[in-house]
Amino acid sequence: MSGKVVIKLGGGLITDKGSMKTINTEAVRSVAKYVAEITDLGFAVLLVHGAGSYGHILAKKWSIASGSRRSILESQREAVSRIRKDMIELNSIVIGCLEEQGLQCESLPPSNWAMGTGKEFSGNLTIFENEKGVIPVTFGDVVDTNDGTEFGILSGDDIMLRLSNEMVGVGHAIFLIGDAPGIMDRPPHQDGAILLETWGPNDSVNSEHYEEIDVTGGIRLKMERASEISRNVQNVWIIDGRQPSRLLELLTRGQTIGTRIMPS
Ligand code: IP8
């Protein structure tokens, strides 16, 4: 089996989003185990992870997503370096779990190679063309901007879009989330929520965005980016990262429990 698989570990899967810098090491470890299995099968994995409580809480507190604000600029700059440091810490933990499985990784922090936010960010994506067997790992981060705002937030979902669409040979783009089996017809904690086996932008769902926690777009941004990816990549899925064996099932059988994402 071959081909590239771009996987995003959602911030809500690998951390507790509501409380500062709380990692869910067990979740990362169990995904890492399956990443090792699919690598053994011959797939080349590229990994992106979200920020969860290592990024969103401080970014929210200091309005980092909307760029520099003169009255609080010094505190914002301190927050920017703190968030970057915290993200490197989270990234090292993720990479540590992958290395425990015997995987070789290369960390590519966006603050070193990307400029600007949103899906049009600039950056040389050829650095993701790694030698065989080495997994490039990147993440949502605070990046510099060149539009006068000084800094902003680049979501891992935007990085997913660009990597999946621009790297040659991507057959699968898979978003692992931490609170549901896939896209549900209503917020997953609501009674009677039903898993949608497929979703495209013409299907309406009642999704929630926890703006008080999430400075990027939450599940909505993921769904939009996933759908854009599906115009170019055949297998785009949002699945439950708490059940990582589904990753293996999807890659070996072409099907699993989760939501297959369609173009519009
Ligand atoms: O969790 C956000 O990335 P995401 C990055 O992938 C920061 O949307 C630093 C909040």
Coordinates of C-alpha atoms and ligand atoms in Angstrom, one line a residue:
M1 CA 0.0 0.0 0.0
S2 CA 1.3 3.4 -0.8
G3 CA 0.4 7.1 -1.1
K4 CA 0.5 10.0 1.2
V5 CA -1.9 10.4 4.1
V6 CA -2.3 13.8 5.7
I7 CA -3.7 13.5 9.3
K8 CA -4.8 16.2 11.7
L9 CA -4.9 15.5 15.4
G10 CA -7.5 17.9 16.6
G11 CA -6.6 20.1 19.6
G12 CA -9.7 18.9 21.4
L13 CA -8.5 15.3 21.0
I14 CA -4.9 15.8 22.3
T15 CA -5.7 18.4 25.0
D16 CA -8.5 19.5 27.3
K17 CA -9.4 22.7 25.6
G18 CA -10.9 24.3 28.6
S19 CA -8.0 24.2 30.9
M20 CA -4.5 25.7 30.3
K21 CA -1.9 23.2 29.0
T22 CA -3.6 20.0 29.9
I23 CA -2.5 17.2 27.5
N24 CA -4.2 14.0 26.9
T25 CA -1.1 11.8 26.5
E26 CA -3.1 8.6 26.3
A27 CA -5.0 9.9 23.2
V28 CA -1.8 10.9 21.5
R29 CA -0.1 7.6 22.4
S30 CA -3.0 5.5 21.0
V31 CA -3.1 7.5 17.8
A32 CA 0.7 7.1 17.5
K33 CA 0.4 3.4 17.7
Y34 CA -1.9 3.4 14.6
V35 CA 0.3 5.9 12.8
A36 CA 3.1 3.4 13.2
E37 CA 0.9 0.6 11.8
I38 CA -0.1 2.5 8.7
T39 CA 3.5 3.6 8.1
D40 CA 4.5 -0.1 8.3
L41 CA 1.9 -0.8 5.6
G42 CA 3.8 1.6 3.3
F43 CA 1.8 4.8 3.6
A44 CA 3.7 8.1 3.9
V45 CA 2.2 10.1 6.8
L46 CA 2.3 13.9 7.2
L47 CA 1.0 15.0 10.5
V48 CA -0.6 18.3 11.6
H49 CA -1.9 19.0 15.1
G50 CA -4.1 21.6 16.6
A51 CA -3.3 23.8 19.6
G52 CA -6.1 23.1 22.1
S53 CA -5.3 24.6 25.5
Y54 CA -1.7 25.2 24.5
G55 CA -2.7 28.0 22.1
H56 CA -6.3 29.0 22.1
I57 CA -6.6 30.2 25.7
L58 CA -3.8 32.8 25.6
A59 CA -4.6 33.7 22.0
K60 CA -8.1 34.5 23.1
K61 CA -7.0 36.4 26.2
W62 CA -4.7 38.7 24.2
S63 CA -6.7 38.9 20.9
I64 CA -3.8 37.5 19.0
A65 CA -6.0 36.4 16.0
S66 CA -6.9 40.0 15.2
G67 CA -3.3 41.2 15.2
S68 CA -1.5 43.9 17.0
R69 CA -3.4 46.5 19.1
R70 CA -1.3 49.5 20.2
S71 CA -2.7 49.8 23.7
I72 CA -1.8 46.2 24.7
L73 CA 1.1 45.5 22.2
E74 CA 3.8 44.7 24.8
S75 CA 1.5 42.1 26.5
Q76 CA 0.5 40.7 23.1
R77 CA 4.1 40.3 22.1
E78 CA 4.8 38.4 25.4
A79 CA 1.8 36.3 24.7
V80 CA 3.0 35.5 21.2
S81 CA 6.3 34.2 22.4
R82 CA 4.7 32.3 25.2
I83 CA 2.2 30.6 22.8
R84 CA 5.0 29.7 20.4
K85 CA 7.0 28.2 23.3
D86 CA 3.9 26.3 24.5
M87 CA 3.2 25.0 21.0
I88 CA 6.8 23.7 20.7
E89 CA 6.3 22.0 24.0
L90 CA 3.1 20.4 22.8
N91 CA 4.7 19.4 19.6
S92 CA 7.6 17.8 21.4
I93 CA 5.2 15.7 23.4
V94 CA 3.4 14.6 20.2
I95 CA 6.7 13.7 18.6
G96 CA 7.8 11.9 21.7
C97 CA 4.8 9.6 21.5
L98 CA 5.5 8.9 17.8
E99 CA 9.1 8.2 18.6
E100 CA 8.1 5.7 21.3
Q101 CA 6.6 3.8 18.5
G102 CA 9.9 3.8 16.6
L103 CA 8.9 6.5 14.2
Q104 CA 11.3 9.1 12.9
C105 CA 9.9 12.6 12.8
E106 CA 10.8 16.1 11.8
S107 CA 9.3 19.1 13.6
L108 CA 8.3 22.0 11.3
P109 CA 7.0 24.9 13.4
P110 CA 5.0 27.3 11.2
S111 CA 6.5 30.3 12.9
N112 CA 9.7 29.3 11.1
W113 CA 8.4 28.7 7.6
A114 CA 4.9 30.3 7.2
M115 CA 3.8 33.9 6.8
G116 CA 0.2 35.1 7.0
T117 CA -3.0 33.5 8.1
G118 CA -5.9 31.8 6.4
K119 CA -5.7 29.4 3.5
E120 CA -3.7 31.8 1.4
F121 CA -0.7 31.9 3.8
S122 CA 2.7 31.8 2.2
G123 CA 5.5 29.3 2.9
N124 CA 7.6 26.8 1.1
L125 CA 5.8 23.5 1.3
T126 CA 8.6 21.6 -0.3
I127 CA 10.1 21.2 3.2
F128 CA 7.4 18.6 3.7
E129 CA 8.9 16.4 1.0
N130 CA 10.8 14.2 3.5
E131 CA 13.0 11.3 2.9
K132 CA 11.1 8.0 3.1
G133 CA 10.1 7.0 6.6
V134 CA 10.5 10.4 8.2
I135 CA 7.2 12.0 9.3
P136 CA 7.0 15.8 9.0
V137 CA 5.0 17.2 11.9
T138 CA 3.6 20.7 12.0
F139 CA 0.8 22.5 13.9
G140 CA -1.5 25.5 14.2
D141 CA 0.7 28.4 15.4
V142 CA 1.1 32.1 15.8
V143 CA 2.8 33.4 12.6
D144 CA 4.2 36.7 11.4
T145 CA 2.1 38.6 9.0
N146 CA 3.1 41.2 6.4
D147 CA -0.2 43.2 6.2
G148 CA 0.6 45.5 9.1
T149 CA -1.1 43.3 11.8
E150 CA 2.4 42.0 12.9
F151 CA 1.1 38.5 13.9
G152 CA -1.9 36.3 13.6
I153 CA -3.1 32.7 14.1
L154 CA -2.6 30.1 11.4
S155 CA -4.9 27.2 12.0
G156 CA -3.8 23.6 11.4
D157 CA -6.9 23.3 9.3
D158 CA -5.6 25.8 6.8
I159 CA -2.3 23.9 6.8
M160 CA -4.2 20.6 6.1
L161 CA -5.8 22.2 3.1
R162 CA -2.6 23.4 1.6
L163 CA -0.6 20.2 2.3
S164 CA -3.4 17.9 1.0
N165 CA -3.9 19.9 -2.1
E166 CA -0.4 20.8 -3.0
M167 CA 1.7 17.7 -2.1
V168 CA 1.9 15.2 -4.9
G169 CA 0.3 11.8 -4.3
V170 CA -2.1 12.5 -1.4
G171 CA -4.8 9.9 -1.4
H172 CA -6.2 10.5 2.1
A173 CA -6.8 13.5 4.3
I174 CA -8.2 12.6 7.7
F175 CA -9.3 14.8 10.6
L176 CA -9.3 13.1 14.0
I177 CA -11.6 14.9 16.4
G178 CA -12.1 14.3 20.1
D179 CA -15.7 14.7 20.9
A180 CA -17.8 12.8 18.4
P181 CA -17.7 9.9 15.9
G182 CA -17.7 12.3 13.0
I183 CA -20.1 15.1 11.8
M184 CA -23.4 14.9 13.7
D185 CA -26.7 16.3 12.6
R186 CA -26.7 18.5 15.8
P187 CA -24.1 19.2 18.5
P188 CA -22.8 15.8 19.7
H189 CA -23.7 16.4 23.4
Q190 CA -27.4 16.9 22.4
D191 CA -29.8 14.0 22.9
G192 CA -30.5 12.1 19.7
A193 CA -27.5 13.4 17.7
I194 CA -27.0 11.2 14.7
L195 CA -23.7 10.5 12.8
L196 CA -23.8 11.6 9.2
E197 CA -22.0 9.0 7.0
T198 CA -21.3 11.7 4.3
W199 CA -21.4 15.4 4.5
G200 CA -21.0 18.1 1.8
P201 CA -21.5 21.9 2.0
N202 CA -25.0 21.6 0.7
D203 CA -26.1 19.5 3.7
S204 CA -27.1 21.6 6.6
V205 CA -26.1 20.7 10.1
N206 CA -26.6 22.5 13.3
S207 CA -23.0 22.9 14.5
E208 CA -21.8 24.9 17.5
H209 CA -18.7 27.0 17.7
Y210 CA -17.4 27.6 21.2
E211 CA -16.2 31.1 20.5
E212 CA -15.3 31.6 24.1
I213 CA -12.6 29.0 23.8
D214 CA -11.7 28.6 20.1
V215 CA -9.9 31.4 18.2
T216 CA -10.0 29.7 14.9
G217 CA -13.2 28.2 13.4
G218 CA -13.9 25.1 15.4
I219 CA -15.7 22.2 13.7
R220 CA -17.1 24.6 11.0
L221 CA -13.6 25.5 9.7
K222 CA -12.6 21.9 9.6
M223 CA -15.7 21.0 7.6
E224 CA -15.2 23.8 5.1
R225 CA -11.5 23.0 4.6
A226 CA -12.2 19.2 4.4
S227 CA -14.7 19.9 1.7
E228 CA -12.3 22.0 -0.2
I229 CA -9.7 19.2 0.0
S230 CA -12.2 16.7 -1.3
R231 CA -12.2 18.5 -4.6
N232 CA -8.7 17.2 -5.2
V233 CA -8.2 14.3 -2.8
Q234 CA -10.3 11.2 -3.1
N235 CA -10.7 10.1 0.5
V236 CA -11.4 12.9 3.0
W237 CA -12.8 11.9 6.4
I238 CA -13.6 13.3 9.8
I239 CA -13.4 10.5 12.3
D240 CA -13.2 9.8 16.0
G241 CA -9.6 10.1 17.2
R242 CA -10.6 8.3 20.5
Q243 CA -11.1 5.2 18.3
P244 CA -7.8 5.3 16.3
S245 CA -8.2 1.8 15.0
R246 CA -10.7 3.4 12.6
L247 CA -7.7 5.1 10.9
L248 CA -6.3 1.7 10.1
E249 CA -9.7 0.3 9.0
L250 CA -10.2 3.3 6.7
L251 CA -6.9 2.9 5.0
T252 CA -7.1 -0.9 4.6
R253 CA -10.8 -1.3 3.8
G254 CA -11.7 2.1 2.4
Q255 CA -14.5 2.5 4.9
T256 CA -15.0 3.0 8.6
I257 CA -17.3 4.6 11.1
G258 CA -17.1 8.4 10.6
T259 CA -18.1 11.0 8.0
R260 CA -16.8 11.0 4.5
I261 CA -16.5 14.5 3.2
M262 CA -17.7 15.5 -0.2
P263 CA -17.1 18.5 -2.4
S264 CA -19.9 20.9 -3.0
Ligands
IP8_1 O1 -6.1 24.5 16.7 C1 -4.7 27.3 16.3 O2 -4.6 26.1 15.5 P1 -5.8 25.1 15.4 C2 -3.3 27.8 16.7 O3 -5.3 24.0 14.4 C3 -3.2 28.6 17.9 O4 -7.0 25.8 14.8 C4 -1.9 29.0 18.4 C5 -4.3 29.0 18.6

